XYZ file of N, CA, C and O in Angstrom:
792
model
N -21.553 13.305 23.368
C -20.326 13.951 22.896
C -20.467 14.217 21.412
O -20.563 13.303 20.611
N -20.465 15.492 21.019
C -20.723 15.796 19.612
C -19.544 15.492 18.698
O -19.672 15.507 17.484
N -18.353 15.198 19.272
C -17.223 14.812 18.425
C -17.223 13.311 18.156
O -16.426 12.830 17.380
N -18.098 12.547 18.798
C -18.115 11.085 18.642
C -18.518 10.704 17.224
O -19.281 11.398 16.564
N -18.006 9.591 16.762
C -18.333 9.064 15.446
C -18.289 7.546 15.535
O -17.770 6.997 16.503
N -18.832 6.858 14.523
C -18.763 5.402 14.562
C -17.618 4.862 13.710
O -17.632 3.720 13.280
N -16.592 5.674 13.500
C -15.378 5.214 12.820
C -14.651 4.236 13.740
O -14.528 4.472 14.930
N -14.158 3.127 13.150
C -13.420 2.131 13.917
C -12.044 1.904 13.310
O -11.809 2.221 12.137
N -11.164 1.328 14.109
C -9.828 0.988 13.643
C -9.935 0.106 12.408
O -10.694 -0.861 12.385
N -9.175 0.441 11.365
C -9.184 -0.337 10.126
C -10.132 0.186 9.070
O -10.108 -0.281 7.931
N -11.005 1.159 9.415
C -11.901 1.747 8.423
C -11.103 2.559 7.402
O -10.042 3.107 7.720
N -11.639 2.651 6.206
C -10.998 3.401 5.124
C -11.850 4.623 4.815
O -13.038 4.494 4.479
N -11.262 5.808 4.948
C -11.980 7.042 4.613
C -11.810 7.294 3.123
O -10.708 7.538 2.641
N -12.921 7.211 2.393
C -12.897 7.397 0.942
C -13.116 8.852 0.546
O -12.471 9.362 -0.365
N -14.088 9.496 1.238
C -14.450 10.866 0.882
C -14.712 11.685 2.129
O -15.180 11.159 3.142
N -14.421 12.973 2.038
C -14.804 13.948 3.054
C -15.674 14.972 2.337
O -15.217 15.620 1.393
N -16.948 15.088 2.760
C -17.906 15.981 2.093
C -17.903 15.762 0.576
O -17.801 16.697 -0.211
N -17.952 14.495 0.174
C -18.005 14.070 -1.229
C -16.751 14.409 -2.035
O -16.766 14.343 -3.267
N -15.666 14.774 -1.359
C -14.384 15.007 -2.034
C -13.539 13.762 -1.846
O -13.281 13.333 -0.714
N -13.101 13.133 -2.959
C -12.304 11.910 -2.883
C -10.971 12.203 -2.202
O -10.292 13.169 -2.527
N -10.588 11.331 -1.259
C -9.408 11.554 -0.437
C -8.246 10.676 -0.888
O -8.417 9.487 -1.146
N -7.049 11.283 -0.961
C -5.860 10.508 -1.308
C -4.747 10.633 -0.268
O -3.745 9.940 -0.357
N -4.913 11.515 0.740
C -3.879 11.650 1.764
C -4.464 12.253 3.041
O -5.495 12.928 3.011
N -3.764 12.031 4.160
C -4.172 12.619 5.436
C -4.055 14.140 5.372
O -4.868 14.860 5.950
N -3.050 14.634 4.664
C -2.850 16.079 4.526
C -4.047 16.727 3.833
O -4.475 17.822 4.193
N -4.613 16.041 2.853
C -5.779 16.562 2.138
C -6.975 16.716 3.087
O -7.723 17.687 3.005
N -7.135 15.768 4.011
C -8.230 15.851 4.987
C -8.052 17.093 5.857
O -9.004 17.843 6.094
N -6.828 17.329 6.337
C -6.558 18.528 7.144
C -6.888 19.802 6.381
O -7.458 20.747 6.927
N -6.533 19.839 5.099
C -6.807 21.025 4.284
C -8.310 21.260 4.158
O -8.777 22.400 4.260
N -9.078 20.196 3.977
C -10.530 20.334 3.808
C -11.179 20.832 5.092
O -11.961 21.784 5.081
N -10.849 20.205 6.233
C -11.534 20.584 7.467
C -11.094 21.960 7.975
O -11.772 22.556 8.802
N -9.959 22.467 7.457
C -9.498 23.804 7.838
C -9.768 24.849 6.772
O -9.371 25.999 6.904
N -10.466 24.445 5.691
C -10.811 25.415 4.648
C -11.904 26.348 5.163
O -12.601 26.047 6.136
N -12.070 27.478 4.526
C -13.095 28.450 4.933
C -14.496 27.836 4.862
O -15.380 28.196 5.626
N -14.693 26.900 3.953
C -16.014 26.288 3.779
C -16.422 25.448 4.989
O -17.567 25.497 5.425
N -15.486 24.661 5.541
C -15.848 23.690 6.574
C -15.250 23.978 7.943
O -15.482 23.220 8.870
N -14.502 25.017 8.105
C -13.735 25.295 9.331
C -14.566 25.080 10.602
O -15.453 25.845 10.925
N -14.266 23.977 11.315
C -14.930 23.712 12.579
C -16.317 23.106 12.476
O -16.903 22.726 13.477
N -16.864 22.991 11.276
C -18.219 22.452 11.094
C -18.200 20.922 11.089
O -17.207 20.295 10.724
N -19.315 20.340 11.501
C -19.477 18.889 11.418
C -19.398 18.501 9.946
O -19.995 19.170 9.092
N -18.653 17.454 9.637
C -18.482 17.066 8.242
C -18.920 15.619 8.020
O -18.952 14.804 8.939
N -19.241 15.342 6.762
C -19.681 14.004 6.368
C -18.491 13.218 5.824
O -17.713 13.726 5.014
N -18.342 11.976 6.299
C -17.313 11.076 5.803
C -17.969 9.897 5.106
O -18.971 9.369 5.590
N -17.389 9.487 3.977
C -17.795 8.251 3.318
C -16.707 7.228 3.619
O -15.529 7.459 3.338
N -17.108 6.102 4.213
C -16.169 5.154 4.790
C -16.439 3.743 4.271
O -17.590 3.374 4.040
N -15.364 2.967 4.099
C -15.498 1.546 3.764
C -15.020 0.722 4.948
O -13.950 0.968 5.493
N -15.855 -0.256 5.336
C -15.491 -1.206 6.388
C -15.864 -2.599 5.913
O -17.031 -2.879 5.642
N -14.877 -3.458 5.777
C -15.109 -4.840 5.328
C -15.970 -4.883 4.071
O -16.984 -5.567 4.005
N -15.571 -4.110 3.071
C -16.215 -4.055 1.749
C -17.615 -3.446 1.758
O -18.326 -3.511 0.757
N -18.045 -2.854 2.877
C -19.335 -2.161 2.918
C -19.087 -0.672 3.082
O -18.289 -0.246 3.920
N -19.774 0.134 2.270
C -19.607 1.587 2.297
C -20.754 2.204 3.091
O -21.912 1.809 2.937
N -20.413 3.161 3.972
C -21.448 3.871 4.724
C -20.999 5.310 4.935
O -19.850 5.669 4.689
N -21.945 6.135 5.375
C -21.643 7.533 5.673
C -21.803 7.790 7.156
O -22.662 7.187 7.812
N -20.965 8.661 7.682
C -21.049 9.076 9.069
C -20.632 10.538 9.145
O -20.192 11.114 8.143
N -20.796 11.134 10.308
C -20.364 12.524 10.479
C -19.409 12.617 11.666
O -19.407 11.753 12.553
N -18.607 13.659 11.651
C -17.678 13.924 12.748
C -17.473 15.431 12.845
O -17.479 16.133 11.829
N -17.343 15.925 14.072
C -17.097 17.348 14.282
C -15.637 17.537 14.662
O -15.188 17.030 15.686
N -14.861 18.245 13.846
C -13.450 18.485 14.182
C -13.312 19.283 15.475
O -14.221 20.017 15.869
N -12.185 19.111 16.145
C -11.890 19.876 17.356
C -10.679 20.768 17.073
O -9.857 20.469 16.215
N -10.604 21.855 17.832
C -9.553 22.840 17.602
C -8.319 22.517 18.436
O -8.411 22.321 19.645
N -7.167 22.444 17.785
C -5.888 22.224 18.453
C -5.272 23.594 18.717
O -4.801 24.268 17.803
N -5.285 24.005 19.979
C -4.809 25.347 20.343
C -3.306 25.504 20.144
O -2.824 26.608 19.909
N -2.561 24.423 20.248
C -1.103 24.500 20.082
C -0.734 24.708 18.620
O 0.055 25.582 18.284
N -1.324 23.895 17.738
C -1.008 24.006 16.305
C -1.898 25.010 15.573
O -1.667 25.320 14.412
N -2.951 25.477 16.265
C -3.825 26.500 15.685
C -4.595 25.989 14.450
O -4.788 26.722 13.483
N -5.003 24.722 14.491
C -5.768 24.138 13.385
C -6.839 23.207 13.948
O -6.769 22.777 15.088
N -7.832 22.878 13.083
C -8.829 21.874 13.437
C -8.295 20.489 13.074
O -7.588 20.321 12.083
N -8.670 19.498 13.915
C -8.268 18.109 13.677
C -9.459 17.191 13.896
O -10.399 17.547 14.598
N -9.381 15.982 13.317
C -10.456 15.004 13.489
C -10.261 14.162 14.742
O -11.197 13.531 15.212
N -9.047 14.084 15.253
C -8.790 13.210 16.394
C -8.646 11.755 15.987
O -8.808 10.857 16.802
N -8.346 11.518 14.711
C -8.142 10.164 14.195
C -6.689 10.016 13.764
O -6.096 10.955 13.225
N -6.118 8.843 13.999
C -4.789 8.564 13.464
C -4.992 7.892 12.123
O -5.615 6.838 12.025
N -4.482 8.525 11.049
C -4.757 8.055 9.691
C -3.458 7.621 9.032
O -2.495 8.388 8.957
N -3.435 6.372 8.546
C -2.287 5.885 7.772
C -2.637 6.055 6.302
O -3.649 5.531 5.838
N -1.804 6.806 5.582
C -2.115 7.026 4.168
C -1.035 6.505 3.229
O -1.096 6.705 2.027
N -0.006 5.828 3.770
C 0.974 5.211 2.888
C 1.700 4.099 3.624
O 1.635 3.996 4.845
N 2.378 3.284 2.868
C 3.138 2.186 3.434
C 4.329 1.951 2.520
O 4.268 2.224 1.317
N 5.422 1.466 3.070
C 6.613 1.197 2.271
C 7.289 -0.058 2.788
O 7.204 -0.384 3.969
N 7.953 -0.761 1.900
C 8.668 -1.955 2.317
C 9.450 -2.563 1.174
O 9.347 -2.135 0.022
N 10.250 -3.550 1.504
C 11.057 -4.276 0.530
C 10.377 -5.606 0.277
O 9.997 -6.294 1.225
N 10.216 -5.961 -0.981
C 9.542 -7.209 -1.306
C 10.222 -7.949 -2.435
O 11.039 -7.383 -3.171
N 9.897 -9.215 -2.574
C 10.479 -10.070 -3.598
C 9.631 -10.037 -4.866
O 8.437 -10.296 -4.824
N 10.268 -9.718 -5.978
C 9.592 -9.727 -7.273
C 9.443 -11.180 -7.705
O 10.422 -11.913 -7.814
N 8.208 -11.629 -7.916
C 7.951 -13.020 -8.246
C 8.082 -13.285 -9.748
O 8.719 -14.245 -10.167
N 7.471 -12.427 -10.551
C 7.555 -12.606 -12.007
C 7.335 -11.276 -12.720
O 6.777 -10.334 -12.155
N 7.811 -11.231 -13.972
C 7.523 -10.116 -14.876
C 7.158 -10.739 -16.217
O 7.874 -11.600 -16.724
N 6.038 -10.329 -16.768
C 5.644 -10.828 -18.086
C 6.381 -10.043 -19.164
O 6.426 -8.817 -19.127
N 6.958 -10.746 -20.124
C 7.708 -10.084 -21.187
C 6.790 -9.342 -22.154
O 7.177 -8.331 -22.736
N 5.542 -9.827 -22.311
C 4.670 -9.240 -23.332
C 4.066 -7.898 -22.922
O 3.882 -7.015 -23.748
N 3.755 -7.711 -21.635
C 3.086 -6.459 -21.243
C 3.718 -5.776 -20.020
O 3.173 -4.807 -19.520
N 4.853 -6.308 -19.540
C 5.597 -5.742 -18.405
C 4.819 -5.761 -17.092
O 5.164 -5.063 -16.149
N 3.750 -6.549 -17.012
C 3.029 -6.712 -15.745
C 3.863 -7.592 -14.820
O 4.534 -8.515 -15.267
N 3.808 -7.291 -13.507
C 4.573 -8.082 -12.549
C 3.701 -8.470 -11.369
O 2.667 -7.886 -11.088
N 4.155 -9.485 -10.671
C 3.567 -9.895 -9.405
C 4.696 -10.011 -8.396
O 5.825 -10.353 -8.749
N 4.405 -9.710 -7.145
C 5.446 -9.754 -6.117
C 4.871 -10.229 -4.789
O 3.662 -10.180 -4.571
N 5.739 -10.652 -3.920
C 5.486 -11.036 -2.536
C 4.877 -12.419 -2.359
O 5.408 -13.235 -1.645
N 3.700 -12.688 -2.943
C 3.027 -13.958 -2.689
C 2.125 -13.902 -1.470
O 1.552 -14.914 -1.068
N 2.007 -12.733 -0.855
C 1.109 -12.521 0.285
C 0.693 -11.052 0.264
O 1.337 -10.227 -0.378
N -0.377 -10.688 0.944
C -0.820 -9.292 0.905
C 0.065 -8.380 1.751
O 0.751 -8.837 2.662
N 0.036 -7.085 1.440
C 0.623 -6.076 2.319
C -0.464 -5.724 3.320
O -1.571 -5.328 2.940
N -0.160 -5.920 4.610
C -1.164 -5.737 5.652
C -0.803 -4.587 6.574
O 0.372 -4.249 6.735
N -1.823 -3.996 7.191
C -1.626 -2.950 8.182
C -0.900 -3.556 9.381
O -1.310 -4.587 9.912
N 0.183 -2.920 9.803
C 1.002 -3.446 10.895
C 0.241 -3.492 12.217
O 0.509 -4.317 13.081
N -0.747 -2.606 12.384
C -1.482 -2.548 13.643
C -2.721 -3.434 13.658
O -3.026 -4.068 14.664
N -3.459 -3.477 12.537
C -4.723 -4.209 12.520
C -4.641 -5.568 11.831
O -5.511 -6.402 11.992
N -3.607 -5.760 10.997
C -3.483 -7.005 10.247
C -4.357 -7.051 9.011
O -4.329 -8.020 8.261
N -5.126 -5.988 8.750
C -6.018 -5.957 7.592
C -5.229 -5.710 6.312
O -4.226 -4.994 6.307
N -5.694 -6.302 5.213
C -5.089 -6.094 3.902
C -5.292 -4.635 3.500
O -6.422 -4.133 3.499
N -4.203 -3.932 3.176
C -4.295 -2.513 2.826
C -4.766 -2.348 1.386
O -4.216 -2.978 0.480
N -5.748 -1.496 1.153
C -6.145 -1.234 -0.227
C -5.077 -0.396 -0.913
O -4.445 0.443 -0.281
N -4.845 -0.636 -2.194
C -3.854 0.127 -2.940
C -4.564 0.900 -4.032
O -5.159 0.309 -4.934
N -4.537 2.226 -3.934
C -5.085 3.034 -5.014
C -3.975 3.394 -5.990
O -4.203 3.551 -7.186
N -2.752 3.521 -5.487
C -1.599 3.777 -6.344
C -0.344 3.514 -5.533
O -0.368 3.456 -4.312
N 0.759 3.347 -6.221
C 2.036 3.131 -5.561
C 3.132 3.020 -6.593
O 2.857 2.868 -7.791
N 4.364 3.103 -6.156
C 5.506 3.033 -7.059
C 6.470 1.957 -6.611
O 6.520 1.596 -5.445
N 7.260 1.457 -7.575
C 8.327 0.523 -7.244
C 9.664 1.174 -7.575
O 9.778 1.948 -8.528
N 10.666 0.869 -6.745
C 11.990 1.448 -6.875
C 13.032 0.341 -6.814
O 12.780 -0.742 -6.290
N 14.218 0.652 -7.301
C 15.334 -0.277 -7.188
C 15.740 -0.380 -5.723
O 15.586 0.563 -4.958
N 16.262 -1.530 -5.339
C 16.575 -1.791 -3.931
C 17.935 -2.480 -3.830
O 18.316 -3.236 -4.720
N 18.641 -2.204 -2.750
C 19.879 -2.918 -2.438
C 19.635 -3.804 -1.229
O 19.185 -3.311 -0.190
N 19.931 -5.102 -1.354
C 19.794 -6.020 -0.230
C 21.050 -5.898 0.636
O 22.170 -6.024 0.147
N 20.833 -5.638 1.922
C 21.961 -5.403 2.830
C 22.068 -6.481 3.914
O 22.994 -6.457 4.715
N 21.134 -7.413 3.938
C 21.207 -8.477 4.927
C 20.048 -9.434 4.771
O 19.117 -9.179 4.009
N 20.119 -10.557 5.456
C 19.012 -11.511 5.399
C 18.926 -12.279 6.699
O 19.890 -12.403 7.446
N 17.728 -12.770 6.958
C 17.470 -13.639 8.101
C 16.985 -14.956 7.531
O 15.981 -14.993 6.808
N 17.712 -16.028 7.805
C 17.381 -17.327 7.237
C 16.052 -17.832 7.787
O 15.778 -17.718 8.978
N 15.236 -18.381 6.908
C 13.971 -18.960 7.323
C 14.154 -20.334 7.937
O 15.111 -21.042 7.637
N 13.238 -20.693 8.818
C 13.233 -22.015 9.430
C 11.830 -22.596 9.215
O 10.899 -21.863 8.908
N 11.669 -23.894 9.409
C 10.358 -24.511 9.228
C 9.332 -23.808 10.120
O 9.527 -23.685 11.323
N 8.267 -23.300 9.518
C 7.216 -22.603 10.253
C 7.534 -21.155 10.596
O 6.742 -20.474 11.225
N 8.709 -20.658 10.178
C 9.112 -19.298 10.497
C 9.813 -18.705 9.267
O 10.977 -19.024 9.013
N 9.115 -17.891 8.474
C 9.692 -17.414 7.215
C 10.910 -16.528 7.437
O 11.030 -15.846 8.452
N 11.811 -16.571 6.467
C 12.990 -15.715 6.498
C 12.640 -14.305 6.044
O 11.486 -13.989 5.761
N 13.684 -13.482 5.963
C 13.435 -12.080 5.609
C 14.663 -11.499 4.919
O 15.800 -11.721 5.353
N 14.434 -10.777 3.818
C 15.494 -10.004 3.181
C 15.426 -8.589 3.729
O 14.345 -8.017 3.853
N 16.569 -8.025 4.054
C 16.612 -6.654 4.551
C 17.239 -5.788 3.481
O 18.347 -6.070 3.008
N 16.526 -4.756 3.080
C 17.007 -3.934 1.984
C 16.786 -2.459 2.207
O 16.060 -2.046 3.108
N 17.441 -1.687 1.378
C 17.312 -0.230 1.397
C 16.879 0.237 0.026
O 17.360 -0.253 -0.992
N 15.950 1.180 -0.006
C 15.569 1.782 -1.267
C 15.386 3.268 -1.048
O 15.187 3.733 0.068
N 15.474 4.020 -2.118
C 15.310 5.467 -2.048
C 13.987 5.839 -2.689
O 13.773 5.579 -3.875
N 13.084 6.433 -1.887
C 11.790 6.830 -2.448
C 11.944 7.905 -3.509
O 11.107 8.056 -4.371
N 13.026 8.702 -3.419
C 13.209 9.738 -4.432
C 14.110 9.259 -5.571
O 14.531 10.041 -6.409
N 14.410 7.954 -5.599
C 15.141 7.395 -6.724
C 14.217 7.277 -7.924
O 13.042 7.628 -7.872
N 14.749 6.776 -9.036
C 13.921 6.696 -10.239
C 12.840 5.626 -10.065
O 13.086 4.540 -9.554
N 11.630 5.975 -10.487
C 10.482 5.073 -10.387
C 10.569 4.052 -11.516
O 10.667 4.421 -12.682
N 10.546 2.761 -11.165
C 10.637 1.699 -12.167
C 9.274 1.271 -12.682
O 9.159 0.745 -13.778
N 8.242 1.475 -11.871
C 6.911 1.054 -12.274
C 5.901 1.440 -11.225
O 6.212 2.150 -10.260
N 4.674 0.972 -11.423
C 3.594 1.355 -10.512
C 2.838 0.135 -10.018
O 2.779 -0.895 -10.687
N 2.284 0.266 -8.810
C 1.441 -0.767 -8.209
C -0.014 -0.410 -8.447
O -0.377 0.767 -8.411
N -0.863 -1.410 -8.667
C -2.283 -1.121 -8.811
C -3.185 -2.118 -8.095
O -4.392 -1.977 -8.090
N -2.592 -3.145 -7.456
C -3.427 -4.145 -6.780
C -2.680 -4.761 -5.612
O -1.482 -5.028 -5.704
N -3.390 -4.980 -4.508
C -2.882 -5.702 -3.348
C -3.978 -6.660 -2.923
O -5.070 -6.232 -2.565
N -3.706 -7.956 -2.990
C -4.723 -8.918 -2.571
C -4.070 -10.073 -1.829
O -2.881 -10.013 -1.515
N -4.818 -11.117 -1.541
C -4.312 -12.218 -0.727
C -3.117 -12.933 -1.355
O -2.383 -13.636 -0.656
N -2.889 -12.745 -2.654
C -1.801 -13.439 -3.346
C -0.554 -12.568 -3.520
O 0.473 -13.050 -3.977
N -0.639 -11.268 -3.215
C 0.528 -10.404 -3.361
C 0.157 -9.044 -3.923
O -1.009 -8.648 -3.929
N 1.182 -8.324 -4.391
C 0.963 -7.026 -5.017
C 1.277 -7.140 -6.502
O 2.125 -7.936 -6.909
N 0.575 -6.331 -7.300
C 0.692 -6.410 -8.749
C 0.801 -5.010 -9.337
O 0.342 -4.041 -8.742
N 1.411 -4.946 -10.520
C 1.543 -3.656 -11.182
C 2.210 -3.817 -12.526
O 2.208 -4.896 -13.122
N 2.816 -2.714 -12.988
C 3.416 -2.706 -14.322
C 4.698 -1.888 -14.306
O 4.742 -0.811 -13.721
N 5.743 -2.438 -14.946
C 6.971 -1.675 -15.135
C 6.709 -0.585 -16.158
O 6.037 -0.809 -17.172
N 7.231 0.606 -15.902
C 7.022 1.702 -16.850
C 8.216 1.865 -17.778
O 8.099 2.431 -18.857
N 9.390 1.374 -17.369
C 10.599 1.503 -18.181
C 11.051 0.128 -18.641
O 10.459 -0.892 -18.283
N 12.122 0.117 -19.417
C 12.706 -1.159 -19.798
C 13.169 -1.873 -18.537
O 13.696 -1.249 -17.616
N 12.993 -3.160 -18.496
C 13.343 -3.931 -17.308
C 14.817 -4.296 -17.399
O 15.232 -5.014 -18.302
N 15.598 -3.757 -16.473
C 17.045 -3.962 -16.485
C 17.351 -5.454 -16.354
O 16.844 -6.131 -15.463
N 18.184 -5.961 -17.274
C 18.616 -7.353 -17.169
C 17.666 -8.361 -17.786
O 17.951 -9.547 -17.776
N 16.529 -7.911 -18.340
C 15.601 -8.862 -18.956
C 15.990 -9.073 -20.415
O 16.001 -8.143 -21.201
N 16.384 -10.288 -20.731
C 16.745 -10.619 -22.108
C 16.071 -11.938 -22.464
O 15.618 -12.675 -21.591
N 16.040 -12.238 -23.769
C 15.396 -13.475 -24.220
C 16.029 -14.703 -23.578
O 15.354 -15.702 -23.317
N 17.344 -14.640 -23.281
C 18.027 -15.800 -22.704
C 17.579 -16.062 -21.266
O 17.775 -17.150 -20.748
N 16.985 -15.065 -20.616
C 16.557 -15.234 -19.230
C 15.054 -15.495 -19.114
O 14.546 -15.657 -18.018
N 14.335 -15.533 -20.230
C 12.901 -15.790 -20.190
C 12.638 -17.258 -19.889
O 13.358 -18.142 -20.359
N 11.619 -17.528 -19.094
C 11.216 -18.903 -18.808
C 9.714 -19.016 -19.039
O 8.965 -18.062 -18.845
N 9.288 -20.191 -19.476
C 7.859 -20.394 -19.653
C 7.255 -20.769 -18.306
O 7.931 -21.308 -17.430
N 5.980 -20.469 -18.146
C 5.284 -20.758 -16.897
C 4.519 -22.070 -17.065
O 3.829 -22.277 -18.055
N 4.653 -22.945 -16.095
C 3.976 -24.237 -16.145
C 2.483 -24.059 -15.927
O 2.058 -23.185 -15.169
N 1.699 -24.880 -16.604
C 0.267 -24.886 -16.332
C 0.033 -25.648 -15.034
O 0.928 -26.352 -14.534
N -1.135 -25.541 -14.481
C -1.426 -26.168 -13.187
C -1.180 -27.677 -13.219
O -0.628 -28.245 -12.286
N -1.565 -28.355 -14.315
C -1.401 -29.810 -14.365
C 0.045 -30.234 -14.645
O 0.368 -31.417 -14.569
N 0.947 -29.285 -14.952
C 2.368 -29.604 -15.151
C 3.180 -29.486 -13.862
O 4.313 -29.953 -13.790
N 2.619 -28.866 -12.843
C 3.351 -28.654 -11.594
C 3.456 -29.960 -10.828
O 2.486 -30.694 -10.701
N 4.675 -30.268 -10.335
C 4.883 -31.508 -9.581
C 5.937 -31.259 -8.512
O 6.701 -30.294 -8.557
N 5.986 -32.138 -7.523
C 6.996 -32.061 -6.469
C 8.355 -32.387 -7.052
O 8.481 -33.174 -7.993
N 9.387 -31.778 -6.471
C 10.743 -32.071 -6.932
C 11.643 -30.868 -6.761
O 11.274 -29.874 -6.126
N 12.844 -30.973 -7.323
C 13.813 -29.904 -7.215
C 13.372 -28.703 -8.056
O 12.718 -28.852 -9.082
N 13.777 -27.518 -7.607
C 13.458 -26.295 -8.340
C 14.630 -25.333 -8.226
O 15.444 -25.420 -7.299
N 14.745 -24.447 -9.184
C 15.746 -23.390 -9.134
C 15.043 -22.087 -8.796
O 13.985 -21.789 -9.337
N 15.644 -21.339 -7.895
C 15.081 -20.050 -7.493
C 16.140 -18.980 -7.724
O 17.286 -19.135 -7.301
N 15.755 -17.912 -8.414
C 16.652 -16.768 -8.578
C 16.338 -15.795 -7.454
O 15.205 -15.438 -7.239
N 17.384 -15.379 -6.764
C 17.170 -14.483 -5.635
C 18.368 -13.553 -5.482
O 19.480 -13.888 -5.867
N 18.108 -12.388 -4.938
C 19.171 -11.444 -4.619
C 19.399 -11.514 -3.108
O 18.485 -11.221 -2.345
N 20.597 -11.915 -2.714
C 20.897 -11.996 -1.285
C 21.889 -10.926 -0.847
O 22.150 -10.757 0.331
N 22.418 -10.184 -1.833
C 23.299 -9.067 -1.516
C 23.334 -8.127 -2.718
O 23.361 -8.581 -3.867
N 23.321 -6.829 -2.466
C 23.376 -5.867 -3.552
C 22.093 -5.802 -4.329
O 21.009 -5.908 -3.754
N 22.175 -5.668 -5.671
C 20.970 -5.536 -6.482
C 20.950 -6.467 -7.680
O 20.205 -6.268 -8.629
N 21.791 -7.516 -7.662
C 21.855 -8.429 -8.790
C 21.475 -9.843 -8.348
O 22.023 -10.345 -7.371
N 20.544 -10.485 -9.057
C 20.165 -11.873 -8.697
C 21.356 -12.822 -8.825
O 22.178 -12.655 -9.683
C-alpha cells in the first residue's frame, strides 16, 4: 500500500518537506500546494525524543476536493489550571504541578507556544483520598492574553506574564522555603473556588 507510513499514535510531526509545522491547517496547505499536490512527501517526526524521517503519499478526498494524509492531528489543547506561583522579579510563573497530557495517549504534550487567559471558576469537585478534586472554569480564548507558555514537563507548565499581574502587591509577596526548611504541618493555601478572586 503506497499510502502506508510508519507514523504511530503519539508521534509529533515537526516538518513536512523540511518546512517547520505549527498547525494541522499548515500541513493541508502544503500537501495541496502546486509544488506537492498528490506527491509522496517527506515528514520529519519525533517519537519518544528520537527524530526520524518517513514518507507518506496523500490521498484525494473527492467530497472535499482536497488531498489529505489520513492522519488525525491534534495541534492545540486548552484547559483550566491552577497557578502555583509567580515570581515578582521576572514575572515567570509555574502552574498545575503535573504535565498537560494527550487525552487519548496519555503522553506529555510538547509546548512550542501557548497563551494564558483570565478564568472564572464556576464549580468544583471535592477531592478525596486517592482521587484528586477538580476546579471547573470558563475562559475566553479571544479575551486579553495575560502571558505566554513556553514549557510543559512532568512538574507542570511554565511561562511568563506579559502584563502587570492583577492583584500582585508587596503585601501579598511570600518568600519561598528552601528544601531543608520544608517540614510537615499546617499550611495556608490561596485558592479561587468561585469567580476570579482568590
